[in-house]
């Protein structure tokens, strides 16, 4: 199978401009990706991963490549509110989906997401290469289960690797993020309708737009 | 590994949080080396050169009870390098715990279940760490 592909690529017309892609389909595809609430028109080949397109075409480089085989979680992105490894999703597969990267969870005025605040407060990182993945995984965990205990968090975050071994403080940060997210939710949720009109609450509501697909 | 306590002498600590992170990180790193990480070669070719086959410690492998001490001398003004200084003791500490629990002394990492089983078979049925200790003392 691989040999036939290789033979096919050798027979390709020599006018091809891209040197990096000995792929059976060398054609560029026009895609419209919904990234962090904005429609982004990008061009990709059929074998380009969502990670590559986010970094190269969209320019959101906080989503990082670690292992490239879906083991380390550094490329974690939210697709329709669920965590996926950006290196395992082909860019065309993500068309029409709601993609959220770590750049997209900050508020409209640049205020940090409670999970980010918690990671900073507890210094849940050393080199911070894994941090965007951990932040998004923690956000997804809290969206799914607002009251995780330490064991729940450990099981959920086992797919994110940190080679610095900052796991202890990461776990502290996750537990703190749980408290922060819940106190925010009690302010912004339906329970205290009277407070919804304040500016801060409106911001937080729009910042959490990615949760909408989970509601169903 | 259920419980681990790490300590390192720093002289005078410059960045306490980073010092703690480094010491905790060494436990994660050493735990991976002690229990999982092994580069496997076949005819000079690395066989497990990716994170799917070369297992490193994840957040699930961390000891439930992990404490570290960064020790300072109250009058010390010199600054000691920390970081990897607390990494080397992790592997022998775990190997000693395995010996204490099973009586099997393993001298090549990682400490796999297979090596423990082979060690038990070599020692025969009557082996126990208590008896070994008694023999060592005698």
Short mmCIF file of C-alpha atoms in Angstrom, two decimals:
data_model
loop_
_atom_site.label_atom_id
_atom_site.label_comp_id
_atom_site.label_asym_id
_atom_site.label_seq_id
_atom_site.Cartn_x
_atom_site.Cartn_y
_atom_site.Cartn_z
CA UNK A 1 0.00 0.00 0.00
CA UNK A 2 2.70 2.45 0.97
CA UNK A 3 4.70 1.53 -2.07
CA UNK A 4 1.86 2.25 -4.42
CA UNK A 5 1.42 5.65 -2.82
CA UNK A 6 5.11 6.36 -3.20
CA UNK A 7 5.01 5.32 -6.83
CA UNK A 8 2.02 7.58 -7.41
CA UNK A 9 3.79 10.56 -5.93
CA UNK A 10 6.79 9.97 -8.14
CA UNK A 11 4.55 10.19 -11.18
CA UNK A 12 3.14 13.49 -10.04
CA UNK A 13 3.53 16.40 -12.48
CA UNK A 14 6.73 18.21 -11.63
CA UNK A 15 5.02 21.59 -11.44
CA UNK A 16 3.96 20.99 -7.82
CA UNK A 17 5.20 23.82 -5.63
CA UNK A 18 5.04 22.16 -2.21
CA UNK A 19 8.09 20.14 -1.32
CA UNK A 20 6.76 18.72 1.93
CA UNK A 21 3.90 16.58 0.77
CA UNK A 22 4.28 13.28 -1.02
CA UNK A 23 0.56 12.68 -0.66
CA UNK A 24 -1.86 10.96 -2.96
CA UNK A 25 -4.03 14.05 -3.04
CA UNK A 26 -1.87 17.07 -3.69
CA UNK A 27 -4.75 19.44 -4.17
CA UNK A 28 -5.39 22.36 -1.92
CA UNK A 29 -8.79 22.53 -0.32
CA UNK A 30 -10.47 25.77 0.66
CA UNK A 31 -11.84 25.44 4.16
CA UNK A 32 -13.80 27.69 6.45
CA UNK A 33 -12.95 26.95 10.07
CA UNK A 34 -14.86 28.42 12.96
CA UNK A 35 -12.01 29.16 15.37
CA UNK A 36 -12.71 30.88 18.67
CA UNK A 37 -15.97 32.25 17.33
CA UNK A 38 -14.48 33.70 14.12
CA UNK A 39 -14.82 32.30 10.63
CA UNK A 40 -11.36 31.75 9.18
CA UNK A 41 -10.82 30.96 5.51
CA UNK A 42 -7.79 28.69 5.15
CA UNK A 43 -6.25 26.48 2.53
CA UNK A 44 -5.07 23.03 3.41
CA UNK A 45 -4.29 19.73 1.82
CA UNK A 46 -6.34 16.73 2.70
CA UNK A 47 -3.60 15.30 4.91
CA UNK A 48 -2.94 18.47 6.91
CA UNK A 49 -3.93 18.15 10.53
CA UNK A 50 -5.99 20.66 12.42
CA UNK A 51 -2.88 21.36 14.52
CA UNK A 52 -0.81 22.26 11.46
CA UNK A 53 -3.51 24.47 10.03
CA UNK A 54 -4.12 26.26 13.33
CA UNK A 55 -0.43 27.02 13.70
CA UNK A 56 0.54 27.73 10.10
CA UNK A 57 -2.57 29.17 8.47
CA UNK A 58 -4.55 30.65 11.35
CA UNK A 59 -1.45 31.67 13.30
CA UNK A 60 -2.62 30.43 16.71
CA UNK A 61 0.68 28.98 17.91
CA UNK A 62 -0.29 28.31 21.52
CA UNK A 63 -1.56 24.93 20.35
CA UNK A 64 1.64 22.92 20.30
CA UNK A 65 2.95 19.75 18.81
CA UNK A 66 4.47 17.35 21.28
CA UNK A 67 4.51 13.77 20.09
CA UNK A 68 2.40 14.05 16.95
CA UNK A 69 0.66 10.74 17.68
CA UNK A 70 -1.98 11.76 20.19
CA UNK A 71 -0.17 10.62 23.33
CA UNK A 72 0.96 13.80 25.03
CA UNK A 73 -1.97 16.24 24.88
CA UNK A 74 0.11 19.31 24.04
CA UNK A 75 -2.05 19.89 20.93
CA UNK A 76 -5.35 19.70 22.80
CA UNK A 77 -8.15 21.80 21.32
CA UNK A 78 -11.86 21.87 22.02
CA UNK A 79 -14.02 20.78 19.09
CA UNK A 80 -17.72 21.25 19.79
CA UNK A 81 -16.82 21.52 23.47
CA UNK A 82 -14.95 18.20 23.65
CA UNK A 83 -11.19 17.81 23.96
CA UNK A 84 -9.44 16.32 20.97
CA UNK A 85 -5.82 16.04 19.96
CA UNK A 86 -5.24 18.50 17.15
CA UNK A 87 -2.59 16.23 15.67
CA UNK A 88 -5.11 13.42 15.15
CA UNK A 89 -7.84 15.46 13.48
CA UNK A 90 -7.52 16.32 9.82
CA UNK A 91 -8.30 19.93 9.09
CA UNK A 92 -11.15 19.13 6.66
CA UNK A 93 -12.79 17.06 9.41
CA UNK A 94 -13.01 20.14 11.60
CA UNK A 95 -14.92 22.21 9.07
CA UNK A 96 -18.27 23.33 10.36
CA UNK A 97 -17.30 22.58 13.95
CA UNK A 98 -16.87 24.96 16.83
CA UNK A 99 -13.11 25.01 17.46
CA UNK A 100 -11.74 26.63 20.61
CA UNK A 101 -8.03 26.98 21.31
CA UNK A 102 -6.47 28.28 24.49
CA UNK A 103 -6.38 31.77 22.95
CA UNK A 104 -10.15 31.64 22.70
CA UNK A 105 -11.03 31.12 26.34
CA UNK A 106 -9.93 34.56 27.50
CA UNK A 107 -12.61 37.18 27.96
CA UNK A 108 -13.39 39.95 25.50
CA UNK A 109 -11.09 42.41 27.26
CA UNK A 110 -8.26 39.96 27.70
CA UNK A 111 -9.17 38.90 31.21
CA UNK A 112 -8.02 35.37 31.88
CA UNK A 113 -10.26 32.37 32.25
CA UNK A 114 -10.56 31.13 35.86
CA UNK A 115 -8.58 28.02 34.93
CA UNK A 116 -5.75 30.17 33.62
CA UNK A 117 -5.82 32.31 36.75
CA UNK A 118 -5.61 29.19 38.89
CA UNK A 119 -2.65 27.81 36.93
CA UNK A 120 -0.79 31.09 37.34
CA UNK A 121 -1.59 31.41 41.02
CA UNK A 122 -0.39 27.88 41.79
CA UNK A 123 2.48 27.96 39.27
CA UNK A 124 1.16 24.83 37.63
CA UNK A 125 3.98 24.72 35.10
CA UNK A 126 7.72 24.99 34.67
CA UNK A 127 8.57 25.20 30.98
CA UNK A 128 4.82 25.60 30.21
CA UNK A 129 4.93 23.68 26.92
CA UNK A 130 2.11 21.45 28.14
CA UNK A 131 0.11 24.22 29.79
CA UNK A 132 -2.32 25.12 26.96
CA UNK A 133 -3.31 21.48 26.76
CA UNK A 134 -3.74 21.20 30.51
CA UNK A 135 -5.77 24.40 30.67
CA UNK A 136 -8.16 23.25 27.95
CA UNK A 137 -8.43 19.76 29.42
CA UNK A 138 -9.20 21.27 32.82
CA UNK A 139 -11.83 23.52 31.30
CA UNK A 140 -13.44 20.54 29.57
CA UNK A 141 -13.30 18.57 32.81
CA UNK A 142 -15.08 21.32 34.72
CA UNK A 143 -17.67 21.73 31.95
CA UNK A 144 -18.40 18.02 32.10
CA UNK A 145 -18.17 17.57 35.85
CA UNK A 146 -18.33 20.76 37.93
CA UNK A 147 -17.31 18.95 41.14
CA UNK A 148 -14.44 16.61 40.34
CA UNK A 149 -12.35 15.25 43.19
CA UNK A 150 -8.61 14.73 42.89
CA UNK A 151 -8.98 11.20 41.55
CA UNK A 152 -11.48 12.33 38.90
CA UNK A 153 -9.08 15.06 37.83
CA UNK A 154 -6.15 12.66 37.71
CA UNK A 155 -8.06 10.21 35.54
CA UNK A 156 -9.26 12.97 33.21
CA UNK A 157 -5.85 14.60 32.84
CA UNK A 158 -3.88 11.37 32.38
CA UNK A 159 -3.81 12.05 28.64
CA UNK A 160 -1.76 15.20 29.14
CA UNK A 161 1.91 14.69 29.84
CA UNK A 162 4.20 17.15 31.60
CA UNK A 163 7.86 16.25 31.30
CA UNK A 164 8.84 18.78 33.93
CA UNK A 165 6.72 16.75 36.33
CA UNK A 166 4.79 19.72 37.68
CA UNK A 167 1.84 17.44 38.33
CA UNK A 168 1.46 18.25 42.01
CA UNK A 169 0.94 21.94 41.43
CA UNK A 170 -1.11 21.29 38.31
CA UNK A 171 -3.49 19.24 40.44
CA UNK A 172 -3.59 22.01 43.05
CA UNK A 173 -4.44 24.44 40.26
CA UNK A 174 -7.21 22.20 38.94
CA UNK A 175 -8.77 21.96 42.38
CA UNK A 176 -8.56 25.73 42.75
CA UNK A 177 -10.01 26.21 39.28
CA UNK A 178 -12.94 24.07 40.38
CA UNK A 179 -13.68 26.51 43.20
CA UNK A 180 -13.23 29.53 40.93
CA UNK A 181 -15.40 28.12 38.16
CA UNK A 182 -18.15 27.21 40.59
CA UNK A 183 -18.17 30.60 42.25
CA UNK A 184 -18.30 32.18 38.79
CA UNK A 185 -21.10 29.87 37.78
CA UNK A 186 -23.13 30.81 40.82
CA UNK A 187 -22.75 34.45 39.82
CA UNK A 188 -23.38 33.99 36.12
CA UNK A 189 -25.81 31.12 36.04
CA UNK A 190 -29.56 31.41 36.18
CA UNK A 191 -29.66 31.27 39.96
CA UNK A 192 -29.02 34.97 40.47
CA UNK A 193 -30.80 36.51 37.54
CA UNK A 194 -30.68 39.93 39.09
CA UNK A 195 -26.94 40.14 38.64
CA UNK A 196 -26.88 39.12 35.00
CA UNK A 197 -27.08 42.67 33.74
CA UNK A 198 -23.73 43.74 35.16
CA UNK A 199 -20.91 44.19 32.74
CA UNK A 200 -18.66 41.55 34.22
CA UNK A 201 -21.28 38.88 34.00
CA UNK A 202 -22.04 39.66 30.38
CA UNK A 203 -18.37 39.25 29.56
CA UNK A 204 -18.14 35.94 31.31
CA UNK A 205 -21.26 34.71 29.54
CA UNK A 206 -19.85 35.48 26.13
CA UNK A 207 -16.50 34.00 27.09
CA UNK A 208 -18.16 30.71 27.85
CA UNK A 209 -19.89 30.48 24.51
CA UNK A 210 -18.04 27.28 23.72
CA UNK A 211 -20.14 25.48 26.28
CA UNK A 212 -23.28 25.88 24.25
CA UNK A 213 -22.90 22.60 22.30
CA UNK A 214 -22.68 20.71 25.57
CA UNK A 215 -26.02 21.95 26.75
CA UNK A 216 -28.00 19.50 24.62
CA UNK B 1 4.22 4.25 44.60
CA UNK B 2 1.91 5.47 47.33
CA UNK B 3 4.04 7.79 49.40
CA UNK B 4 7.21 9.72 48.68
CA UNK B 5 9.05 12.35 50.59
CA UNK B 6 11.80 14.28 48.85
CA UNK B 7 14.35 16.65 50.28
CA UNK B 8 17.14 18.78 48.92
CA UNK B 9 19.63 21.14 50.49
CA UNK B 10 19.63 24.48 48.77
CA UNK B 11 21.85 26.63 50.97
CA UNK B 12 19.80 29.75 50.50
CA UNK B 13 16.69 29.47 48.37
CA UNK B 14 16.21 32.11 45.68
CA UNK B 15 12.92 31.00 44.17
CA UNK B 16 11.01 28.81 46.64
CA UNK B 17 8.15 27.88 44.31
CA UNK B 18 10.46 26.88 41.49
CA UNK B 19 12.59 24.94 43.95
CA UNK B 20 9.54 22.98 45.08
CA UNK B 21 8.45 22.41 41.51
CA UNK B 22 11.88 21.10 40.59
CA UNK B 23 11.97 18.73 43.54
CA UNK B 24 8.46 17.44 42.86
CA UNK B 25 9.28 17.18 39.19
CA UNK B 26 12.28 15.04 40.00
CA UNK B 27 9.99 12.58 41.71
CA UNK B 28 7.84 12.36 38.59
CA UNK B 29 10.92 12.02 36.42
CA UNK B 30 12.61 9.46 38.65
CA UNK B 31 9.40 7.51 39.07
CA UNK B 32 9.19 7.13 35.31
CA UNK B 33 12.80 5.99 35.13
CA UNK B 34 12.34 3.59 38.01
CA UNK B 35 9.18 1.91 36.77
CA UNK B 36 8.52 2.50 33.08
CA UNK B 37 11.19 4.05 30.94
CA UNK B 38 13.43 1.77 28.91
CA UNK B 39 14.96 2.36 25.51
CA UNK B 40 14.74 -0.89 23.59
CA UNK B 41 17.20 -1.51 20.76
CA UNK B 42 17.16 -4.11 18.04
CA UNK B 43 20.33 -4.28 15.93
CA UNK B 44 21.17 -0.76 16.98
CA UNK B 45 17.78 0.60 16.04
CA UNK B 46 15.65 2.22 18.73
CA UNK B 47 12.37 0.31 18.81
CA UNK B 48 10.26 2.50 21.04
CA UNK B 49 11.21 6.02 20.03
CA UNK B 50 7.82 7.62 20.59
CA UNK B 51 5.61 8.50 23.51
CA UNK B 52 3.22 5.68 22.69
CA UNK B 53 5.78 2.94 23.28
CA UNK B 54 8.17 4.73 25.66
CA UNK B 55 6.02 5.26 28.71
CA UNK B 56 6.71 8.27 30.89
CA UNK B 57 5.03 9.10 34.17
CA UNK B 58 1.65 10.78 33.90
CA UNK B 59 -0.37 12.61 36.51
CA UNK B 60 -2.02 9.29 37.44
CA UNK B 61 1.31 7.80 38.48
CA UNK B 62 2.10 10.47 41.03
CA UNK B 63 2.16 9.31 44.64
CA UNK B 64 -1.04 10.24 46.44
CA UNK B 65 1.07 11.45 49.33
CA UNK B 66 3.98 13.47 47.96
CA UNK B 67 5.80 16.01 50.07
CA UNK B 68 9.08 17.76 49.49
CA UNK B 69 11.36 19.80 51.68
CA UNK B 70 13.74 22.41 50.35
CA UNK B 71 16.21 22.67 53.20
CA UNK B 72 17.86 25.95 53.99
CA UNK B 73 20.60 26.80 56.41
CA UNK B 74 19.58 29.87 58.40
CA UNK B 75 23.02 31.44 58.22
CA UNK B 76 24.06 30.18 54.83
CA UNK B 77 24.69 32.75 52.21
CA UNK B 78 25.96 30.47 49.50
CA UNK B 79 23.53 29.33 46.85
CA UNK B 80 23.46 25.66 45.99
CA UNK B 81 22.28 24.40 42.67
CA UNK B 82 19.18 22.27 43.03
CA UNK B 83 17.05 20.69 40.40
CA UNK B 84 18.50 17.37 39.39
CA UNK B 85 20.27 16.85 42.69
CA UNK B 86 17.11 15.29 44.10
CA UNK B 87 16.61 13.02 41.07
CA UNK B 88 19.25 10.29 41.62
CA UNK B 89 17.86 9.06 44.98
CA UNK B 90 14.39 8.43 43.57
CA UNK B 91 15.24 5.23 41.70
CA UNK B 92 17.16 3.48 44.50
CA UNK B 93 14.50 4.55 46.98
CA UNK B 94 11.84 2.79 44.94
CA UNK B 95 14.14 -0.19 44.32
CA UNK B 96 14.72 -0.47 48.07
CA UNK B 97 10.97 -0.37 48.64
CA UNK B 98 10.54 -3.21 46.14
CA UNK B 99 13.26 -5.15 47.97
CA UNK B 100 11.61 -4.49 51.31
CA UNK B 101 8.27 -5.69 49.97
CA UNK B 102 9.35 -8.71 47.93
CA UNK B 103 12.90 -9.59 48.90
CA UNK B 104 13.99 -9.24 45.29
CA UNK B 105 17.01 -7.05 44.67
CA UNK B 106 16.85 -5.56 41.16
CA UNK B 107 19.90 -3.71 39.92
CA UNK B 108 18.82 -2.70 36.44
CA UNK B 109 16.03 -0.27 35.70
CA UNK B 110 13.16 -0.19 35.10
CA UNK B 111 11.75 -2.23 37.97
CA UNK B 112 9.23 -4.30 36.04
CA UNK B 113 6.82 -6.90 37.32
CA UNK B 114 8.62 -9.44 35.13
CA UNK B 115 11.92 -8.82 36.89
CA UNK B 116 10.28 -9.16 40.30
CA UNK B 117 8.69 -12.46 39.25
CA UNK B 118 11.99 -13.78 37.90
CA UNK B 119 13.70 -12.75 41.11
CA UNK B 120 11.08 -14.51 43.20
CA UNK B 121 11.46 -17.67 41.12
CA UNK B 122 15.23 -17.57 41.50
CA UNK B 123 14.98 -17.15 45.24
CA UNK B 124 12.56 -20.02 45.59
CA UNK B 125 9.50 -20.18 47.77
CA UNK B 126 10.96 -19.66 51.23
CA UNK B 127 12.39 -16.23 50.64
CA UNK B 128 11.29 -13.26 52.68
CA UNK B 129 12.81 -9.87 53.34
CA UNK B 130 12.78 -10.50 57.07
CA UNK B 131 14.91 -13.62 56.65
CA UNK B 132 17.29 -11.79 54.34
CA UNK B 133 17.65 -9.05 56.91
CA UNK B 134 18.37 -11.59 59.61
CA UNK B 135 20.96 -13.22 57.37
CA UNK B 136 22.52 -9.87 56.59
CA UNK B 137 22.76 -8.99 60.26
CA UNK B 138 24.15 -12.39 61.15
#
